[in-house]
XYZ file of N, CA and C in Angstrom:
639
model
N -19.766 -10.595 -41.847
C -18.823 -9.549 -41.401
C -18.031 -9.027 -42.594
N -17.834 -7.787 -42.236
C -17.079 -7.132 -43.934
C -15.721 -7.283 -43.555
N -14.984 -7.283 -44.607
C -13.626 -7.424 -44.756
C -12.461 -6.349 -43.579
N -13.655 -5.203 -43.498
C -12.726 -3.960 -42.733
C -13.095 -4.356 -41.147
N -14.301 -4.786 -41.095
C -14.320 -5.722 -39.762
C -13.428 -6.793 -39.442
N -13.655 -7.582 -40.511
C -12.705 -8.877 -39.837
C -11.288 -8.310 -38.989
N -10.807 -7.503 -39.989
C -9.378 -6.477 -40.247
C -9.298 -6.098 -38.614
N -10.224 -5.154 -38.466
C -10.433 -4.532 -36.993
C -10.357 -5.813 -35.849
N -11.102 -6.597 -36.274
C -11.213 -7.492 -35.334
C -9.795 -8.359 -34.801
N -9.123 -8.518 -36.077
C -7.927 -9.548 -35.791
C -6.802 -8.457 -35.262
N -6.770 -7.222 -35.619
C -6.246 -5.816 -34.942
C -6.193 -6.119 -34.062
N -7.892 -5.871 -33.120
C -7.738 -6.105 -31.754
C -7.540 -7.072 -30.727
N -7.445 -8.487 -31.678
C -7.099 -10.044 -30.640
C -5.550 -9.412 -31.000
N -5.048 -8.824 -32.015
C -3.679 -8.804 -31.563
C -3.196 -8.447 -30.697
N -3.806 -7.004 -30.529
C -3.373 -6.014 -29.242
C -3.866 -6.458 -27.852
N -5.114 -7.110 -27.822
C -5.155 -7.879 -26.471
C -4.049 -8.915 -26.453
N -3.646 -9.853 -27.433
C -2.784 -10.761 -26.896
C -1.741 -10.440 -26.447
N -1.058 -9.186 -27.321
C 0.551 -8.670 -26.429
C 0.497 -8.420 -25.893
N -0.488 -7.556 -25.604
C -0.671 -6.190 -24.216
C -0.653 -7.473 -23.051
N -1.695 -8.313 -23.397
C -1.635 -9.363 -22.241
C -0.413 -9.954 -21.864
N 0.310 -10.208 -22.690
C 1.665 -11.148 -22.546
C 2.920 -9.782 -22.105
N 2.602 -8.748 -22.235
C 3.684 -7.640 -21.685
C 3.198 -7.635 -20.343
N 1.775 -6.954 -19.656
C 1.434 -7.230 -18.815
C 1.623 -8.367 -17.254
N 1.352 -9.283 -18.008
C 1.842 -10.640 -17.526
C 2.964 -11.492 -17.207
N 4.351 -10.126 -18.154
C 5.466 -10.613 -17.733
C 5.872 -11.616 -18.662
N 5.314 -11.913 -19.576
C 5.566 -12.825 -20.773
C 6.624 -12.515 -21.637
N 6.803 -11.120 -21.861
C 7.587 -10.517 -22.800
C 8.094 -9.643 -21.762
N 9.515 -9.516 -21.422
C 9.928 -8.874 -20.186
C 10.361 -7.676 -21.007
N 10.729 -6.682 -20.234
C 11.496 -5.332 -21.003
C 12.937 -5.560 -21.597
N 12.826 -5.240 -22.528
C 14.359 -5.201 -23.482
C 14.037 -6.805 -23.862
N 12.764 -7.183 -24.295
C 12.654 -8.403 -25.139
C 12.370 -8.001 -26.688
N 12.728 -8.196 -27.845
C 12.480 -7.764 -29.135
C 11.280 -8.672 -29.637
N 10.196 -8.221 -30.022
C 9.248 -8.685 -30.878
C 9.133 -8.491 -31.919
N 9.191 -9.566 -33.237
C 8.754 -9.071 -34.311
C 7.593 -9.573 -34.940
N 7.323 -8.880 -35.743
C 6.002 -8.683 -36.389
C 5.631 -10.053 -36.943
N 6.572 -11.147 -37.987
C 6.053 -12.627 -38.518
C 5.808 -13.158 -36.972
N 6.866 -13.286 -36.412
C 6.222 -14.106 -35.004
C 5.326 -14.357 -34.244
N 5.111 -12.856 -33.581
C 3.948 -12.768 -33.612
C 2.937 -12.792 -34.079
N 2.571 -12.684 -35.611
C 1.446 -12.957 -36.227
C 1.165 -14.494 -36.109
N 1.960 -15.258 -36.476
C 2.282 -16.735 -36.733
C 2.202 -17.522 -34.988
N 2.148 -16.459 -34.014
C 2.052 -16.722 -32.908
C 0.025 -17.116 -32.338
N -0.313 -15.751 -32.877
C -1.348 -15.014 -32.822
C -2.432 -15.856 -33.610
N -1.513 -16.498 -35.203
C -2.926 -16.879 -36.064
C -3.444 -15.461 -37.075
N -2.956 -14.768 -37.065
C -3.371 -13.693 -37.622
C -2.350 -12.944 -39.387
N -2.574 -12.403 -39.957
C -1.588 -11.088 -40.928
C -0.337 -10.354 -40.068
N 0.607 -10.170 -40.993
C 1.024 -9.223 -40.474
C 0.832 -7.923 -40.152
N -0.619 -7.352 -40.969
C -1.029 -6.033 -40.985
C -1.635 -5.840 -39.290
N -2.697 -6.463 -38.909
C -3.284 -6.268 -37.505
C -1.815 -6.193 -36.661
N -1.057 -7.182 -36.982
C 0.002 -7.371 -35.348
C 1.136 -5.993 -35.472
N 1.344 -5.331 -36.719
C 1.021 -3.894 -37.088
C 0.388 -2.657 -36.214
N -0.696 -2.931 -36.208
C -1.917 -1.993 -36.588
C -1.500 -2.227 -34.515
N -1.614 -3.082 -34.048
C -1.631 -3.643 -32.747
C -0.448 -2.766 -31.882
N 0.840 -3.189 -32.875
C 1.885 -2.838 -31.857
C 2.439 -1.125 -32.577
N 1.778 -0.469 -33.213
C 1.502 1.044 -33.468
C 0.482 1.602 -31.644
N -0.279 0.946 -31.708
C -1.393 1.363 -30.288
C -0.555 1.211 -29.155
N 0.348 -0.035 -29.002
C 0.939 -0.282 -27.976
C 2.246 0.721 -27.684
N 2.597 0.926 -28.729
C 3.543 2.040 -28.605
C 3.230 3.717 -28.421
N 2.096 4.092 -28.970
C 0.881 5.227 -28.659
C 1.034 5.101 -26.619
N 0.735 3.798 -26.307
C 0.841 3.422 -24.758
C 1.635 3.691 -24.141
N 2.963 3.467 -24.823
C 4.183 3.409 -23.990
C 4.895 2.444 -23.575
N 3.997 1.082 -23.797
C 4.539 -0.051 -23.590
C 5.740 -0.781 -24.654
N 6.020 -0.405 -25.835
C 6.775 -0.685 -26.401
C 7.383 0.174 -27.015
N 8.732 0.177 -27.849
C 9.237 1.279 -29.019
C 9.681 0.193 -30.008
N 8.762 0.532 -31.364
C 9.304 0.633 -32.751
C 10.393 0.546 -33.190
N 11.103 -0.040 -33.667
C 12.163 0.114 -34.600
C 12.269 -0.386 -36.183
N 11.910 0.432 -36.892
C 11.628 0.084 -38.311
C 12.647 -1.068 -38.448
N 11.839 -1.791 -39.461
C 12.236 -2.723 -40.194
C 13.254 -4.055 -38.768
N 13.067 -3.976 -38.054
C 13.815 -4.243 -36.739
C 12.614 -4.978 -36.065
N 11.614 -4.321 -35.522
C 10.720 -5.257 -34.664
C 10.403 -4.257 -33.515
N 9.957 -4.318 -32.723
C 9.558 -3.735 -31.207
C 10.657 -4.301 -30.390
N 10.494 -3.625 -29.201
C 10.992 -3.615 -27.873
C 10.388 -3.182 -26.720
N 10.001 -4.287 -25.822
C 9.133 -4.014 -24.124
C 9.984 -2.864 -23.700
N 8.922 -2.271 -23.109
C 9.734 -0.653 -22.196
C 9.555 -1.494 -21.092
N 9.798 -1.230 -20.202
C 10.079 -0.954 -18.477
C 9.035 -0.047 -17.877
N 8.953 0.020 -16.677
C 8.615 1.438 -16.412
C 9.676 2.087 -15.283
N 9.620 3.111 -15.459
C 10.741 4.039 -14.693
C 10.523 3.822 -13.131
N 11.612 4.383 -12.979
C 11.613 5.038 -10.869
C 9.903 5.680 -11.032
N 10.387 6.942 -11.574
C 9.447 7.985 -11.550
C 8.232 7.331 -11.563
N 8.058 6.524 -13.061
C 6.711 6.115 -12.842
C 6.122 5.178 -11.709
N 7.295 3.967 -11.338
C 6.219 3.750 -10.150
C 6.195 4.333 -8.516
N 7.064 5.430 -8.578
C 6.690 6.099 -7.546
C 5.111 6.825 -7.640
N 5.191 7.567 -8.548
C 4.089 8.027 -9.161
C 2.550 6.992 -9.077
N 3.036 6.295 -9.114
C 1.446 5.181 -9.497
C 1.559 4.823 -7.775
N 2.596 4.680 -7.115
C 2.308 4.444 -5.296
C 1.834 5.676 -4.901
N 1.945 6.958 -5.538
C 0.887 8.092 -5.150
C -0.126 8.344 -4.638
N -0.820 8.088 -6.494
C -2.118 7.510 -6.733
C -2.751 6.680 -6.162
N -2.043 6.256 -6.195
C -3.087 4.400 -5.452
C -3.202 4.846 -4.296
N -2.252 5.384 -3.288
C -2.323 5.803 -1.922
C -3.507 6.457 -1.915
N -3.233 8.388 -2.894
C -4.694 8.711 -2.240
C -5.876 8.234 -3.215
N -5.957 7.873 -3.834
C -7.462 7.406 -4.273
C -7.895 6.288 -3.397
N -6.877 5.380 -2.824
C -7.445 4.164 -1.672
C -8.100 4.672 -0.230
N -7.014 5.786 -0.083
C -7.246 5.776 1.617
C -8.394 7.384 1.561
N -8.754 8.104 0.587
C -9.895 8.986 0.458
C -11.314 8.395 0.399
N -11.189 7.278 -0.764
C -12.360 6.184 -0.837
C -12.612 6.019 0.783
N -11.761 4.988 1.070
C -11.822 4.866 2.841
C -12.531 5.443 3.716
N -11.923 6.746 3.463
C -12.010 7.336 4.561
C -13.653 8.168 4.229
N -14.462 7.842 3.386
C -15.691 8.605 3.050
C -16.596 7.358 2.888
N -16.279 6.131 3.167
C -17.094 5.037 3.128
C -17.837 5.453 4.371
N -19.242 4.578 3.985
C -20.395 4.979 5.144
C -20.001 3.377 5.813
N -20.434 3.487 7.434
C -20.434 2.020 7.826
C -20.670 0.758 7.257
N -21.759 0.973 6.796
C -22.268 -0.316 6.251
C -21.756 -0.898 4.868
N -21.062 0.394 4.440
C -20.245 0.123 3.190
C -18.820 -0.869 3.701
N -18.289 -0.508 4.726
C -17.005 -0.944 5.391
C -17.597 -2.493 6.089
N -18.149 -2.214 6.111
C -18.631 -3.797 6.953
C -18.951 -4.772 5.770
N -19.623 -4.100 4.525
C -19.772 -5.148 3.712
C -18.463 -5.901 3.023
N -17.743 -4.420 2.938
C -16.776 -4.639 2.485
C -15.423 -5.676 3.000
N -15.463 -5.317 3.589
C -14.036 -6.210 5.286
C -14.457 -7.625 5.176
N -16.199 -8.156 4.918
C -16.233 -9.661 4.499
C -16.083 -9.784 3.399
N -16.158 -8.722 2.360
C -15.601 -9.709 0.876
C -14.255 -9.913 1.163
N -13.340 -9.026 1.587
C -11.324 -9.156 1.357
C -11.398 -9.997 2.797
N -12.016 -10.018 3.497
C -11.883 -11.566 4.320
C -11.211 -12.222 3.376
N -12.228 -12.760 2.298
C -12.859 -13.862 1.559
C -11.178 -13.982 0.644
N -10.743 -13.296 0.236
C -10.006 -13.017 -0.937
C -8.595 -13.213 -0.099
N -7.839 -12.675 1.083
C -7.512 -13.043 1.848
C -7.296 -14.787 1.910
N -8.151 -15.220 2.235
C -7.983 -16.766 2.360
C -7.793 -17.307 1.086
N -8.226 -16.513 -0.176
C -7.857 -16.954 -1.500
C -6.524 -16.868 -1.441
N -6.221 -15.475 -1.172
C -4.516 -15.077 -1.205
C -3.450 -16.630 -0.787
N -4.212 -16.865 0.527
C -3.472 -17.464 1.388
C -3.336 -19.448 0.394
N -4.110 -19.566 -0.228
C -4.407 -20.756 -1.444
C -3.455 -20.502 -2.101
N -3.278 -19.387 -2.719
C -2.455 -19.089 -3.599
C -0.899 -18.913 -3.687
N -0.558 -18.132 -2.510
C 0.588 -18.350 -2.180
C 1.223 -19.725 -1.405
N 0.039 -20.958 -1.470
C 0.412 -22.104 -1.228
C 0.827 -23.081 -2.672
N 0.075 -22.888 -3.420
C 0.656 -23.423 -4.663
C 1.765 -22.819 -5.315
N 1.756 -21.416 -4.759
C 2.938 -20.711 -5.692
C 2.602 -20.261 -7.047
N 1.313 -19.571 -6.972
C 0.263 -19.273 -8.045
C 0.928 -17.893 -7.849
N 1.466 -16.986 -8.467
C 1.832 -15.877 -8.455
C 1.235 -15.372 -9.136
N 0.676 -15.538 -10.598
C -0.388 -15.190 -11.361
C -2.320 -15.058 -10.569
N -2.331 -16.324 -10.384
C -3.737 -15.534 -8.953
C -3.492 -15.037 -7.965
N -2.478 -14.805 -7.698
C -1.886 -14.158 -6.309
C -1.902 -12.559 -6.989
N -1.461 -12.272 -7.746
C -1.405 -10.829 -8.079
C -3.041 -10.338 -8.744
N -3.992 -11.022 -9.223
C -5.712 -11.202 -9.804
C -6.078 -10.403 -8.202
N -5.633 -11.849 -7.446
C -6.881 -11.382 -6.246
C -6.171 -10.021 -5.617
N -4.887 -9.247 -5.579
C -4.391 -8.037 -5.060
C -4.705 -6.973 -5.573
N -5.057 -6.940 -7.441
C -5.529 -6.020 -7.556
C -7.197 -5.824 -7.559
N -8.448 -7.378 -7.404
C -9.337 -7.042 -6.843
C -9.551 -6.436 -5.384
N -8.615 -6.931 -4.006
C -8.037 -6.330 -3.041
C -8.104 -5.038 -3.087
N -7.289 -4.275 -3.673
C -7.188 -3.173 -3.931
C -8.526 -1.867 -4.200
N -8.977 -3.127 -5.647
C -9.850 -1.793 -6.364
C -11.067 -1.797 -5.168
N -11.008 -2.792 -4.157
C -12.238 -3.234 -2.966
C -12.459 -1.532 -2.256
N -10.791 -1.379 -2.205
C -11.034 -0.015 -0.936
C -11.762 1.279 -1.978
N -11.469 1.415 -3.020
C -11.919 2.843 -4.016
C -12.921 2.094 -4.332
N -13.772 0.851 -4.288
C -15.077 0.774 -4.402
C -16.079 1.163 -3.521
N -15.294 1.289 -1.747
C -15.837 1.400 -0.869
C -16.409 2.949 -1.079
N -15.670 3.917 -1.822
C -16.001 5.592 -1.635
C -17.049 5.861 -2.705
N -17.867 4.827 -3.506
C -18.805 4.806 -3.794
C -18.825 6.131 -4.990
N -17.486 6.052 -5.607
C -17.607 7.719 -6.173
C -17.615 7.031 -7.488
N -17.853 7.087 -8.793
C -17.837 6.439 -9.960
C -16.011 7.363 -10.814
N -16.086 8.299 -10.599
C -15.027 8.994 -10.792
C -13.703 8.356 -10.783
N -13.884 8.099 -9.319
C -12.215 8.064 -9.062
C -12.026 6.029 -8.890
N -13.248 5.815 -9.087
C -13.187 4.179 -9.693
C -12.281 4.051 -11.183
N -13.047 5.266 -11.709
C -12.618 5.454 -13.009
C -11.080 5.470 -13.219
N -10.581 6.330 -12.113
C -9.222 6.706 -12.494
C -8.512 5.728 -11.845
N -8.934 4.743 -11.034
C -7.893 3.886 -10.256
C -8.062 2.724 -11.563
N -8.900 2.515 -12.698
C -9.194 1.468 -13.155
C -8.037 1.880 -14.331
N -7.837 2.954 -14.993
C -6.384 3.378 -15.651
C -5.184 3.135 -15.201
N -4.956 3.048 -13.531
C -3.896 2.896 -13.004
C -3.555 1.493 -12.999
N -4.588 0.546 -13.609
C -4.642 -0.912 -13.120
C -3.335 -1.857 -13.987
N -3.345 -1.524 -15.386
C -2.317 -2.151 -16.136
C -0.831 -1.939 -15.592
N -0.342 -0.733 -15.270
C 1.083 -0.419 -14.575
C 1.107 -1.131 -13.153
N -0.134 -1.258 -12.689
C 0.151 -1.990 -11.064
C 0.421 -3.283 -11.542
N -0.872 -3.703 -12.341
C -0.156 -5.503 -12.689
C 1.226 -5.608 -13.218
N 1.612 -4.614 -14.201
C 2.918 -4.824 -15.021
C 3.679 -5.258 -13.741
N 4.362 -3.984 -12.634
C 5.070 -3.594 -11.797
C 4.836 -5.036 -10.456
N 3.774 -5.647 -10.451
C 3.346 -6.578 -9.526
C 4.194 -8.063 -10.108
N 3.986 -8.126 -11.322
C 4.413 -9.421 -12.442
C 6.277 -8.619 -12.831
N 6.737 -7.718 -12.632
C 7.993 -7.063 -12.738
C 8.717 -7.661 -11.141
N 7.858 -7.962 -10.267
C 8.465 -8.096 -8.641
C 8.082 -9.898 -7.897
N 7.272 -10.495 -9.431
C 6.879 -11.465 -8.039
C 7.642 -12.406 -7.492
N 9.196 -12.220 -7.693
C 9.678 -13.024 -6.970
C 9.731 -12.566 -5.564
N 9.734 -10.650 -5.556
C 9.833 -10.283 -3.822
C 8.521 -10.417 -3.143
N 7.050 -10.740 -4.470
C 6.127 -11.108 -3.417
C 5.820 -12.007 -3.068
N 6.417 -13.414 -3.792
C 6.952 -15.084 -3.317
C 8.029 -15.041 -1.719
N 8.611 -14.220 -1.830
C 9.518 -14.117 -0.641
C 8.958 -13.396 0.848
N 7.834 -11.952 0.524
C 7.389 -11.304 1.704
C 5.409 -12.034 1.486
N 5.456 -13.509 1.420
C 4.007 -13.460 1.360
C 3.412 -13.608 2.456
N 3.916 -14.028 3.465
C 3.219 -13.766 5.254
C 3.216 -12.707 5.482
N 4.423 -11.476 5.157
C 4.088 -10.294 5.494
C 3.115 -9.580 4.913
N 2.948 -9.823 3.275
C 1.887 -9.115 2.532
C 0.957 -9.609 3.270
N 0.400 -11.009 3.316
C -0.904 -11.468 3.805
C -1.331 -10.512 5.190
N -0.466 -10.440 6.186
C -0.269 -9.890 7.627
C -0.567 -8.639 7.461
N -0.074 -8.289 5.985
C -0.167 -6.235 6.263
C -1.904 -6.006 5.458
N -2.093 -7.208 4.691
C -3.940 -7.162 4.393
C -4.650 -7.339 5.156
N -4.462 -8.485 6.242
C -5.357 -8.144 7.396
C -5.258 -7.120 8.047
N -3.894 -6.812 8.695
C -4.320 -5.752 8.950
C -4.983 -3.775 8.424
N -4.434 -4.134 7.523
C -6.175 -3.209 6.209
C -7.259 -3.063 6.757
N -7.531 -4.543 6.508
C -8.784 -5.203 6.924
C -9.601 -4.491 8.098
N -8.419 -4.944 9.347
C -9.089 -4.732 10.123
C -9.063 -3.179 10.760
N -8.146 -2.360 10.115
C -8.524 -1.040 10.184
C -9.821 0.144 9.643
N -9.854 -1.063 8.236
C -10.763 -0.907 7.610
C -12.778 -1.096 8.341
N -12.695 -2.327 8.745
C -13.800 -2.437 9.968
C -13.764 -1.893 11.054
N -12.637 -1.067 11.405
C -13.043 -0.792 12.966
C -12.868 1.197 12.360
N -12.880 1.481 11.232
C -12.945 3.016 10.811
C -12.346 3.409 11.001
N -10.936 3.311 11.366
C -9.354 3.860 11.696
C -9.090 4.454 10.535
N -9.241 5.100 9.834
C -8.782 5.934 8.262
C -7.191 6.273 8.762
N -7.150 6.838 9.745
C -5.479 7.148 10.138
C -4.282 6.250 10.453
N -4.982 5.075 10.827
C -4.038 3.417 10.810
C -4.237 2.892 9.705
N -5.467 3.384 9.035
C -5.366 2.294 7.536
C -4.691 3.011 6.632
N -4.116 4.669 6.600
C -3.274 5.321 5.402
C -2.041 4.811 5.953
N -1.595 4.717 7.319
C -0.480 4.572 7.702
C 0.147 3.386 7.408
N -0.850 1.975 7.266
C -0.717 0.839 6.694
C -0.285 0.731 5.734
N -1.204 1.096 5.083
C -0.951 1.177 3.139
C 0.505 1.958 2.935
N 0.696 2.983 3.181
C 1.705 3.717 3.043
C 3.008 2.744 2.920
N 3.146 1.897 4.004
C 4.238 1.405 4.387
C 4.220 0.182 3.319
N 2.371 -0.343 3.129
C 2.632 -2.094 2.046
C 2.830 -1.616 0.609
N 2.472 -0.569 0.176
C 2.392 0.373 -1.160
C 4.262 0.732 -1.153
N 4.798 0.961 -0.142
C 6.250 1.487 -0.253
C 7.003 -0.305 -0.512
N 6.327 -1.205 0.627
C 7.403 -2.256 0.524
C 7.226 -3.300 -0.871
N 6.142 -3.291 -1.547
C 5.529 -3.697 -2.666
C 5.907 -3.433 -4.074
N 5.959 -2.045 -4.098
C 6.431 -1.768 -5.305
C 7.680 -1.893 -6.047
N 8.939 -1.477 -5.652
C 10.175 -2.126 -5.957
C 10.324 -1.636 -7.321
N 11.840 -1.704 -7.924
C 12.124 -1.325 -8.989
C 11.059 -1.898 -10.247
N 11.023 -1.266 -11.618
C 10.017 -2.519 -12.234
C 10.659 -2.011 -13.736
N 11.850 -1.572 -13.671
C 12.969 -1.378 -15.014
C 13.466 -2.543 -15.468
């Protein structure tokens, strides 16, 4: 491997590792990162964890402050109203253009995930508890079989986890109701109700999201 590879390479374990640890709630908003730490965290130069948190800030996920270090952003009102939008109609359009047999296959996988849920919020796994919600999720815009708007719900995916790992103490507190408002998805979802299953979502997408500043 050439030298400008290695370079690239340790670049990008950098930027996966923060992005992961902002994501994840590791580094909360208005936490300061600096550059030795993280490298020395990482295993890496200071140039990649650099090169790393330049991209992350390109993102939005952090701001720069010369000679100072970074700082986790938040995300706004706006933005996660905005992303409960999205998710609404790209979920309940998928839905509602699934062919039968697509919905039937589908309703036994989030069975399945469902009873994972229900594991999870028994240990108090909040970290697989939020994995299996946004496979949950991407289940219904897989159902509309469109490659497109897979596409665009799969961009929306980092701000849902942020905003999910920003709240999980309110989804430690409503987890019978979350579980209760997935079955019933579910089962709107199998019986082809598109008009009980937007009306669903609407309401678990409103009670879910929550501040994430």
């Amino acid at each position: 491997m050439s030298r400008g590879s290695e370079s690239q390479s340790a670049a990008e374990r950098a930027y996966s590792d923060i992005r992961g640890q902002i994501l994840d709630g590791e580094h909360l908003p208005g936490t300061m990162l600096g550059e030795a730490a993280l490298a020395t965290e990482i295993g890496v130069s200071r140039t990649p964890v650099r090169v790393a948190l330049a991209r992350l800030q390109d993102e939005g996920w952090i701001h720069i402050y010369p000679k100072r270090g970074a700082i986790v952003q938040g995300i706004d009102e706006r933005t996660v109203a905005e992303l409960a939008d999205a998710r609404f109609v790209l979920e309940t359009t998928a839905v509602e253009r699934a062919s039968e047999p697509m919905r039937q296959r589908l309703a036994e996988k989030l069975d399945g995930l469902i009873t994972q849920h229900r594991a999870a919020f028994a240990k108090g796994d909040v970290a697989r508890f939020i994995e299996l919600t946004l496979e949950f999720h991407r289940g219904f815009v897989e159902a509309g079989d469109n490659r497109v708007m897979l596409e665009m719900y799969s961009m929306l995916s980092d701000r849902h986890r942020f905003t999910l790992f920003m709240n999980s103490r309110r989804l430690l507190e409503r987890c019978d109701e979350i579980i209760a408002e997935h079955e019933d998805l579910v089962a709107h979802l199998r019986a082809g109700d598109s008009a009980a299953f937007a009306e669903t979502l609407q309401g678990h997408i409103a009670e879910n999201a929550g501040p994430a500043h």
